[in-house]
Amino acid sequence: MSQHPAIAIDGPAASGKSTVARRLAQDWQLTMVNSGAMYRAVTWEVLRRGLDPEDTNVVVALLPQVSWGCQVRDGQTVMTVDASEPSMSELKSDAINAAVSIIAAIPEVRALLVSKQRDFLTLGPLVMEGRDIGTVVFPDTPFKVFVTASEEVRRQRRAAEGADDAVEERDRRDSERKTSPLRVAEGAVIVDSSTLAIEDVVAQVKEELIKLGWQA
Ligand code: DC
């Protein structure tokens, strides 16, 4: 089983990390994986079944009852939950925004999804974005980036997308959970996108990765 290099992009909600990851994937022909979609798909199924996301035992009991699939198709992370394929807009609903951090704090959910995330390394060179990619999923990669932006800018970005997303609350939960909290990984390059145009953010990230030895 061959292993390929991986670029880990982490950061809080609406920091710009997805856009950066998408651009790196396009420009450098990498497989891109949006790991947040995987936590959203588990949350989607919990809510669809009318289960309480706060009831950890019930959520953990659900995990082996469902076949969770994860693929990359046309550059998009596609999740299958048994025979269903929730769309990205379904996965970004307000109800999921409100519950996903509760589900993502459950260690058994993380163990299941981290192992699926590591399986993507067999496909080819990879860029994966999330919260714990540099700290937990691929701690040995030298290619780690932490994209951030001020709270105010992040709130404005989400509001401009029309999403009812309490980003501060989500980030607080993601940063304070016991298992794999959002942290800057050791050795990660930090890029603040608050006052930069996206082109400049992408250019800065590329420059830093090349300095770290990435062969574009
Ligand atoms: O990237 P996103 O905003 O779509 O992620 C949704 C949630 O999933 C996020 O609030 C926390 C969780 N998440 C996580 O805990 N670890 C990851 N690697 C990616 C996402």
PDB file of C-alpha atoms and ligand atoms in Angstrom:
ATOM      1  CA  MET A   1       0.000   0.000   0.000  1.00  0.00           C
ATOM      2  CA  SER A   2       1.805   3.134  -1.139  1.00  0.00           C
ATOM      3  CA  GLN A   3       1.651   6.267   0.941  1.00  0.00           C
ATOM      4  CA  HIS A   4       1.605   9.694  -0.626  1.00  0.00           C
ATOM      5  CA  PRO A   5       2.434  13.095   0.827  1.00  0.00           C
ATOM      6  CA  ALA A   6      -0.307  15.061   2.549  1.00  0.00           C
ATOM      7  CA  ILE A   7      -0.874  18.748   3.157  1.00  0.00           C
ATOM      8  CA  ALA A   8      -2.779  19.384   6.404  1.00  0.00           C
ATOM      9  CA  ILE A   9      -4.863  22.561   6.547  1.00  0.00           C
ATOM     10  CA  ASP A  10      -6.486  23.356   9.875  1.00  0.00           C
ATOM     11  CA  GLY A  11      -8.273  26.374  11.259  1.00  0.00           C
ATOM     12  CA  PRO A  12     -11.495  27.645  12.804  1.00  0.00           C
ATOM     13  CA  ALA A  13     -14.843  27.953  10.999  1.00  0.00           C
ATOM     14  CA  ALA A  14     -14.885  30.469   8.111  1.00  0.00           C
ATOM     15  CA  SER A  15     -11.142  31.076   8.334  1.00  0.00           C
ATOM     16  CA  GLY A  16     -10.781  30.510   4.581  1.00  0.00           C
ATOM     17  CA  LYS A  17      -9.189  27.062   4.928  1.00  0.00           C
ATOM     18  CA  SER A  18     -11.630  25.347   2.531  1.00  0.00           C
ATOM     19  CA  THR A  19     -10.948  27.872  -0.202  1.00  0.00           C
ATOM     20  CA  VAL A  20      -7.208  27.505   0.296  1.00  0.00           C
ATOM     21  CA  ALA A  21      -7.440  23.707   0.216  1.00  0.00           C
ATOM     22  CA  ARG A  22      -9.623  23.774  -2.911  1.00  0.00           C
ATOM     23  CA  ARG A  23      -7.182  26.062  -4.708  1.00  0.00           C
ATOM     24  CA  LEU A  24      -4.156  23.963  -3.781  1.00  0.00           C
ATOM     25  CA  ALA A  25      -5.988  20.887  -5.042  1.00  0.00           C
ATOM     26  CA  GLN A  26      -6.835  22.557  -8.354  1.00  0.00           C
ATOM     27  CA  ASP A  27      -3.470  24.152  -8.965  1.00  0.00           C
ATOM     28  CA  TRP A  28      -1.346  21.204  -7.848  1.00  0.00           C
ATOM     29  CA  GLN A  29      -3.663  18.345  -8.933  1.00  0.00           C
ATOM     30  CA  LEU A  30      -4.184  16.937  -5.443  1.00  0.00           C
ATOM     31  CA  THR A  31      -7.049  14.963  -4.038  1.00  0.00           C
ATOM     32  CA  MET A  32      -8.910  17.269  -1.670  1.00  0.00           C
ATOM     33  CA  VAL A  33     -10.781  15.971   1.362  1.00  0.00           C
ATOM     34  CA  ASN A  34     -13.082  18.123   3.452  1.00  0.00           C
ATOM     35  CA  SER A  35     -13.043  16.242   6.759  1.00  0.00           C
ATOM     36  CA  GLY A  36     -15.772  18.486   8.207  1.00  0.00           C
ATOM     37  CA  ALA A  37     -18.223  16.867   5.759  1.00  0.00           C
ATOM     38  CA  MET A  38     -17.615  13.555   7.510  1.00  0.00           C
ATOM     39  CA  TYR A  39     -18.553  14.939  10.953  1.00  0.00           C
ATOM     40  CA  ARG A  40     -21.536  16.644   9.312  1.00  0.00           C
ATOM     41  CA  ALA A  41     -22.713  13.350   7.768  1.00  0.00           C
ATOM     42  CA  VAL A  42     -22.735  11.587  11.148  1.00  0.00           C
ATOM     43  CA  THR A  43     -24.660  14.548  12.582  1.00  0.00           C
ATOM     44  CA  TRP A  44     -27.091  14.413   9.637  1.00  0.00           C
ATOM     45  CA  GLU A  45     -27.900  10.772  10.401  1.00  0.00           C
ATOM     46  CA  VAL A  46     -28.272  11.400  14.156  1.00  0.00           C
ATOM     47  CA  LEU A  47     -30.777  14.207  13.477  1.00  0.00           C
ATOM     48  CA  ARG A  48     -32.566  12.300  10.694  1.00  0.00           C
ATOM     49  CA  ARG A  49     -33.247   9.477  13.143  1.00  0.00           C
ATOM     50  CA  GLY A  50     -34.524  11.943  15.721  1.00  0.00           C
ATOM     51  CA  LEU A  51     -31.744  11.049  18.181  1.00  0.00           C
ATOM     52  CA  ASP A  52     -30.418  13.489  20.748  1.00  0.00           C
ATOM     53  CA  PRO A  53     -26.857  14.606  19.781  1.00  0.00           C
ATOM     54  CA  GLU A  54     -26.132  15.197  23.474  1.00  0.00           C
ATOM     55  CA  ASP A  55     -26.858  11.556  24.304  1.00  0.00           C
ATOM     56  CA  THR A  56     -23.373  10.165  23.735  1.00  0.00           C
ATOM     57  CA  ASN A  57     -24.331   6.531  24.435  1.00  0.00           C
ATOM     58  CA  VAL A  58     -27.047   6.613  21.809  1.00  0.00           C
ATOM     59  CA  VAL A  59     -24.723   8.179  19.222  1.00  0.00           C
ATOM     60  CA  VAL A  60     -21.962   5.651  19.949  1.00  0.00           C
ATOM     61  CA  ALA A  61     -24.464   2.784  19.630  1.00  0.00           C
ATOM     62  CA  LEU A  62     -25.521   4.101  16.226  1.00  0.00           C
ATOM     63  CA  LEU A  63     -22.009   4.019  14.720  1.00  0.00           C
ATOM     64  CA  PRO A  64     -21.734   0.259  13.985  1.00  0.00           C
ATOM     65  CA  GLN A  65     -25.346   0.077  12.778  1.00  0.00           C
ATOM     66  CA  VAL A  66     -24.660   2.246   9.750  1.00  0.00           C
ATOM     67  CA  SER A  67     -22.382   1.868   6.762  1.00  0.00           C
ATOM     68  CA  TRP A  68     -20.464   5.180   6.535  1.00  0.00           C
ATOM     69  CA  GLY A  69     -18.872   5.730   3.152  1.00  0.00           C
ATOM     70  CA  CYS A  70     -16.552   8.479   2.135  1.00  0.00           C
ATOM     71  CA  GLN A  71     -15.278   9.157  -1.364  1.00  0.00           C
ATOM     72  CA  VAL A  72     -13.936  11.975  -3.444  1.00  0.00           C
ATOM     73  CA  ARG A  73     -15.888  12.597  -6.639  1.00  0.00           C
ATOM     74  CA  ASP A  74     -15.204  15.495  -9.030  1.00  0.00           C
ATOM     75  CA  GLY A  75     -13.149  17.184  -6.350  1.00  0.00           C
ATOM     76  CA  GLN A  76     -15.944  16.982  -3.754  1.00  0.00           C
ATOM     77  CA  THR A  77     -16.006  14.932  -0.577  1.00  0.00           C
ATOM     78  CA  VAL A  78     -19.066  12.719  -0.931  1.00  0.00           C
ATOM     79  CA  MET A  79     -20.499  10.923   2.083  1.00  0.00           C
ATOM     80  CA  THR A  80     -22.791   7.952   1.913  1.00  0.00           C
ATOM     81  CA  VAL A  81     -24.839   6.900   4.902  1.00  0.00           C
ATOM     82  CA  ASP A  82     -26.150   3.409   4.121  1.00  0.00           C
ATOM     83  CA  ALA A  83     -27.879   3.994   0.780  1.00  0.00           C
ATOM     84  CA  SER A  84     -28.357   7.763   1.226  1.00  0.00           C
ATOM     85  CA  GLU A  85     -26.091  10.483  -0.088  1.00  0.00           C
ATOM     86  CA  PRO A  86     -26.771  13.764   1.714  1.00  0.00           C
ATOM     87  CA  SER A  87     -25.938  16.782  -0.462  1.00  0.00           C
ATOM     88  CA  MET A  88     -23.432  19.388   0.676  1.00  0.00           C
ATOM     89  CA  SER A  89     -26.269  21.887   1.153  1.00  0.00           C
ATOM     90  CA  GLU A  90     -28.087  19.410   3.412  1.00  0.00           C
ATOM     91  CA  LEU A  91     -24.864  18.896   5.355  1.00  0.00           C
ATOM     92  CA  LYS A  92     -24.563  22.655   5.857  1.00  0.00           C
ATOM     93  CA  SER A  93     -28.053  23.183   7.289  1.00  0.00           C
ATOM     94  CA  ASP A  94     -28.547  25.363  10.349  1.00  0.00           C
ATOM     95  CA  ALA A  95     -29.557  22.323  12.412  1.00  0.00           C
ATOM     96  CA  ILE A  96     -26.288  20.570  11.537  1.00  0.00           C
ATOM     97  CA  ASN A  97     -24.236  23.721  12.195  1.00  0.00           C
ATOM     98  CA  ALA A  98     -25.768  23.802  15.662  1.00  0.00           C
ATOM     99  CA  ALA A  99     -25.138  20.133  16.511  1.00  0.00           C
ATOM    100  CA  VAL A 100     -21.962  19.115  14.678  1.00  0.00           C
ATOM    101  CA  SER A 101     -19.509  20.205  17.372  1.00  0.00           C
ATOM    102  CA  ILE A 102     -21.361  18.127  19.953  1.00  0.00           C
ATOM    103  CA  ILE A 103     -21.039  15.038  17.748  1.00  0.00           C
ATOM    104  CA  ALA A 104     -17.407  15.859  16.854  1.00  0.00           C
ATOM    105  CA  ALA A 105     -16.460  15.868  20.549  1.00  0.00           C
ATOM    106  CA  ILE A 106     -17.319  12.160  20.938  1.00  0.00           C
ATOM    107  CA  PRO A 107     -14.052  10.123  20.903  1.00  0.00           C
ATOM    108  CA  GLU A 108     -15.652   7.083  19.193  1.00  0.00           C
ATOM    109  CA  VAL A 109     -16.923   9.260  16.346  1.00  0.00           C
ATOM    110  CA  ARG A 110     -13.448  10.734  15.919  1.00  0.00           C
ATOM    111  CA  ALA A 111     -11.721   7.335  15.962  1.00  0.00           C
ATOM    112  CA  LEU A 112     -14.020   6.051  13.228  1.00  0.00           C
ATOM    113  CA  LEU A 113     -13.576   9.089  10.976  1.00  0.00           C
ATOM    114  CA  VAL A 114      -9.820   9.544  11.536  1.00  0.00           C
ATOM    115  CA  SER A 115      -9.214   6.007  10.332  1.00  0.00           C
ATOM    116  CA  LYS A 116     -11.258   6.700   7.173  1.00  0.00           C
ATOM    117  CA  GLN A 117      -9.340   9.958   6.673  1.00  0.00           C
ATOM    118  CA  ARG A 118      -5.986   8.143   6.802  1.00  0.00           C
ATOM    119  CA  ASP A 119      -7.192   5.678   4.151  1.00  0.00           C
ATOM    120  CA  PHE A 120      -7.250   8.512   1.609  1.00  0.00           C
ATOM    121  CA  LEU A 121      -3.432   8.577   1.624  1.00  0.00           C
ATOM    122  CA  THR A 122      -3.389   5.557  -0.648  1.00  0.00           C
ATOM    123  CA  LEU A 123      -5.156   7.503  -3.429  1.00  0.00           C
ATOM    124  CA  GLY A 124      -2.431   9.981  -4.253  1.00  0.00           C
ATOM    125  CA  PRO A 125      -1.015  13.295  -3.020  1.00  0.00           C
ATOM    126  CA  LEU A 126      -3.597  14.829  -0.761  1.00  0.00           C
ATOM    127  CA  VAL A 127      -4.746  18.067   0.788  1.00  0.00           C
ATOM    128  CA  MET A 128      -7.088  17.605   3.734  1.00  0.00           C
ATOM    129  CA  GLU A 129      -8.751  20.366   5.698  1.00  0.00           C
ATOM    130  CA  GLY A 130     -10.233  20.216   9.176  1.00  0.00           C
ATOM    131  CA  ARG A 131      -9.414  20.878  12.821  1.00  0.00           C
ATOM    132  CA  ASP A 132      -6.992  18.098  13.788  1.00  0.00           C
ATOM    133  CA  ILE A 133      -5.367  17.121  10.505  1.00  0.00           C
ATOM    134  CA  GLY A 134      -1.892  18.362  11.472  1.00  0.00           C
ATOM    135  CA  THR A 135      -2.171  17.355  15.136  1.00  0.00           C
ATOM    136  CA  VAL A 136      -3.838  13.922  14.921  1.00  0.00           C
ATOM    137  CA  VAL A 137      -4.656  12.636  11.436  1.00  0.00           C
ATOM    138  CA  PHE A 138      -1.256  13.233   9.783  1.00  0.00           C
ATOM    139  CA  PRO A 139       1.035  14.347  12.628  1.00  0.00           C
ATOM    140  CA  ASP A 140       4.134  13.235  10.694  1.00  0.00           C
ATOM    141  CA  THR A 141       3.591  15.332   7.598  1.00  0.00           C
ATOM    142  CA  PRO A 142       5.951  18.304   7.380  1.00  0.00           C
ATOM    143  CA  PHE A 143       3.303  20.198   5.368  1.00  0.00           C
ATOM    144  CA  LYS A 144       1.035  21.812   7.945  1.00  0.00           C
ATOM    145  CA  VAL A 145      -0.821  25.097   7.636  1.00  0.00           C
ATOM    146  CA  PHE A 146      -3.084  26.805  10.164  1.00  0.00           C
ATOM    147  CA  VAL A 147      -5.386  29.359   8.524  1.00  0.00           C
ATOM    148  CA  THR A 148      -7.032  31.844  10.821  1.00  0.00           C
ATOM    149  CA  ALA A 149      -8.980  35.136  10.729  1.00  0.00           C
ATOM    150  CA  SER A 150     -10.446  37.474  13.329  1.00  0.00           C
ATOM    151  CA  GLU A 151     -13.782  36.520  14.892  1.00  0.00           C
ATOM    152  CA  GLU A 152     -15.438  39.568  13.386  1.00  0.00           C
ATOM    153  CA  VAL A 153     -14.286  38.724   9.854  1.00  0.00           C
ATOM    154  CA  ARG A 154     -15.333  35.100  10.233  1.00  0.00           C
ATOM    155  CA  ARG A 155     -18.787  36.053  11.469  1.00  0.00           C
ATOM    156  CA  GLN A 156     -19.215  38.432   8.515  1.00  0.00           C
ATOM    157  CA  ARG A 157     -18.155  35.753   6.024  1.00  0.00           C
ATOM    158  CA  ARG A 158     -20.700  33.261   7.341  1.00  0.00           C
ATOM    159  CA  ALA A 159     -23.437  35.915   7.409  1.00  0.00           C
ATOM    160  CA  ALA A 160     -22.637  36.853   3.797  1.00  0.00           C
ATOM    161  CA  GLU A 161     -23.180  33.190   2.853  1.00  0.00           C
ATOM    162  CA  GLY A 162     -26.593  33.398   4.526  1.00  0.00           C
ATOM    163  CA  ALA A 163     -25.706  30.749   7.086  1.00  0.00           C
ATOM    164  CA  ASP A 164     -27.120  30.940  10.573  1.00  0.00           C
ATOM    165  CA  ASP A 165     -23.926  29.693  12.125  1.00  0.00           C
ATOM    166  CA  ALA A 166     -22.840  30.660  15.630  1.00  0.00           C
ATOM    167  CA  VAL A 167     -19.167  30.419  14.739  1.00  0.00           C
ATOM    168  CA  GLU A 168     -17.878  31.533  18.140  1.00  0.00           C
ATOM    169  CA  GLU A 169     -19.882  28.873  19.926  1.00  0.00           C
ATOM    170  CA  ARG A 170     -18.772  26.194  17.460  1.00  0.00           C
ATOM    171  CA  ASP A 171     -15.126  27.253  17.745  1.00  0.00           C
ATOM    172  CA  ARG A 172     -15.339  27.338  21.524  1.00  0.00           C
ATOM    173  CA  ARG A 173     -16.639  23.752  21.582  1.00  0.00           C
ATOM    174  CA  ASP A 174     -14.102  22.632  18.962  1.00  0.00           C
ATOM    175  CA  SER A 175     -11.236  24.224  20.915  1.00  0.00           C
ATOM    176  CA  GLU A 176     -12.298  23.119  24.382  1.00  0.00           C
ATOM    177  CA  ARG A 177     -13.185  19.482  23.761  1.00  0.00           C
ATOM    178  CA  LYS A 178     -10.940  16.880  25.405  1.00  0.00           C
ATOM    179  CA  THR A 179     -10.291  14.728  22.331  1.00  0.00           C
ATOM    180  CA  SER A 180      -8.309  16.365  19.512  1.00  0.00           C
ATOM    181  CA  PRO A 181      -9.159  20.020  20.222  1.00  0.00           C
ATOM    182  CA  LEU A 182      -8.501  22.631  17.550  1.00  0.00           C
ATOM    183  CA  ARG A 183      -4.839  23.608  18.056  1.00  0.00           C
ATOM    184  CA  VAL A 184      -2.002  24.902  15.948  1.00  0.00           C
ATOM    185  CA  ALA A 185       0.056  21.798  15.180  1.00  0.00           C
ATOM    186  CA  GLU A 186       3.733  21.811  16.030  1.00  0.00           C
ATOM    187  CA  GLY A 187       5.626  23.127  13.036  1.00  0.00           C
ATOM    188  CA  ALA A 188       2.528  24.542  11.308  1.00  0.00           C
ATOM    189  CA  VAL A 189       2.774  27.749   9.333  1.00  0.00           C
ATOM    190  CA  ILE A 190       0.159  30.251  10.547  1.00  0.00           C
ATOM    191  CA  VAL A 191      -1.585  32.396   7.924  1.00  0.00           C
ATOM    192  CA  ASP A 192      -4.009  35.147   8.982  1.00  0.00           C
ATOM    193  CA  SER A 193      -6.554  35.753   6.213  1.00  0.00           C
ATOM    194  CA  SER A 194      -8.427  38.642   7.944  1.00  0.00           C
ATOM    195  CA  THR A 195      -7.131  41.431   5.760  1.00  0.00           C
ATOM    196  CA  LEU A 196      -5.863  39.527   2.735  1.00  0.00           C
ATOM    197  CA  ALA A 197      -7.541  38.826  -0.592  1.00  0.00           C
ATOM    198  CA  ILE A 198      -7.950  35.108  -1.184  1.00  0.00           C
ATOM    199  CA  GLU A 199      -5.383  35.190  -4.024  1.00  0.00           C
ATOM    200  CA  ASP A 200      -2.814  36.541  -1.577  1.00  0.00           C
ATOM    201  CA  VAL A 201      -3.672  33.935   1.041  1.00  0.00           C
ATOM    202  CA  VAL A 202      -3.274  31.145  -1.526  1.00  0.00           C
ATOM    203  CA  ALA A 203       0.014  32.631  -2.781  1.00  0.00           C
ATOM    204  CA  GLN A 204       1.360  32.899   0.777  1.00  0.00           C
ATOM    205  CA  VAL A 205       0.393  29.321   1.636  1.00  0.00           C
ATOM    206  CA  LYS A 206       1.997  27.994  -1.557  1.00  0.00           C
ATOM    207  CA  GLU A 207       5.194  29.901  -0.887  1.00  0.00           C
ATOM    208  CA  GLU A 208       5.402  28.519   2.666  1.00  0.00           C
ATOM    209  CA  LEU A 209       4.741  24.946   1.543  1.00  0.00           C
ATOM    210  CA  ILE A 210       7.429  25.171  -1.118  1.00  0.00           C
ATOM    211  CA  LYS A 211       9.847  26.491   1.522  1.00  0.00           C
ATOM    212  CA  LEU A 212       8.971  23.419   3.608  1.00  0.00           C
ATOM    213  CA  GLY A 213      10.019  21.247   0.663  1.00  0.00           C
ATOM    214  CA  TRP A 214       6.723  20.598  -1.144  1.00  0.00           C
ATOM    215  CA  GLN A 215       7.406  19.846  -4.796  1.00  0.00           C
ATOM    216  CA  ALA A 216       4.700  21.601  -6.758  1.00  0.00           C
TER     217      ALA A 216
HETATM  218  O1   DC B   1     -15.035  22.327   8.495  1.00  0.00           O
HETATM  219  P1   DC B   1     -16.489  22.401   8.948  1.00  0.00           P
HETATM  220  O2   DC B   1     -16.855  23.746   9.506  1.00  0.00           O
HETATM  221  O3   DC B   1     -17.438  21.936   7.920  1.00  0.00           O
HETATM  222  O4   DC B   1     -16.555  21.365  10.158  1.00  0.00           O
HETATM  223  C1   DC B   1     -17.752  21.097  10.838  1.00  0.00           C
HETATM  224  C2   DC B   1     -17.467  20.648  12.267  1.00  0.00           C
HETATM  225  O5   DC B   1     -16.841  19.371  12.255  1.00  0.00           O
HETATM  226  C3   DC B   1     -16.559  21.542  13.081  1.00  0.00           C
HETATM  227  O6   DC B   1     -17.286  22.515  13.802  1.00  0.00           O
HETATM  228  C4   DC B   1     -15.865  20.592  14.002  1.00  0.00           C
HETATM  229  C5   DC B   1     -15.873  19.280  13.286  1.00  0.00           C
HETATM  230  N1   DC B   1     -14.588  18.908  12.717  1.00  0.00           N
HETATM  231  C6   DC B   1     -13.690  18.319  13.562  1.00  0.00           C
HETATM  232  O7   DC B   1     -13.938  18.220  14.761  1.00  0.00           O
HETATM  233  N2   DC B   1     -12.508  17.845  13.067  1.00  0.00           N
HETATM  234  C7   DC B   1     -12.214  17.984  11.777  1.00  0.00           C
HETATM  235  N3   DC B   1     -11.056  17.496  11.315  1.00  0.00           N
HETATM  236  C8   DC B   1     -13.118  18.619  10.896  1.00  0.00           C
HETATM  237  C9   DC B   1     -14.304  19.086  11.405  1.00  0.00           C
END
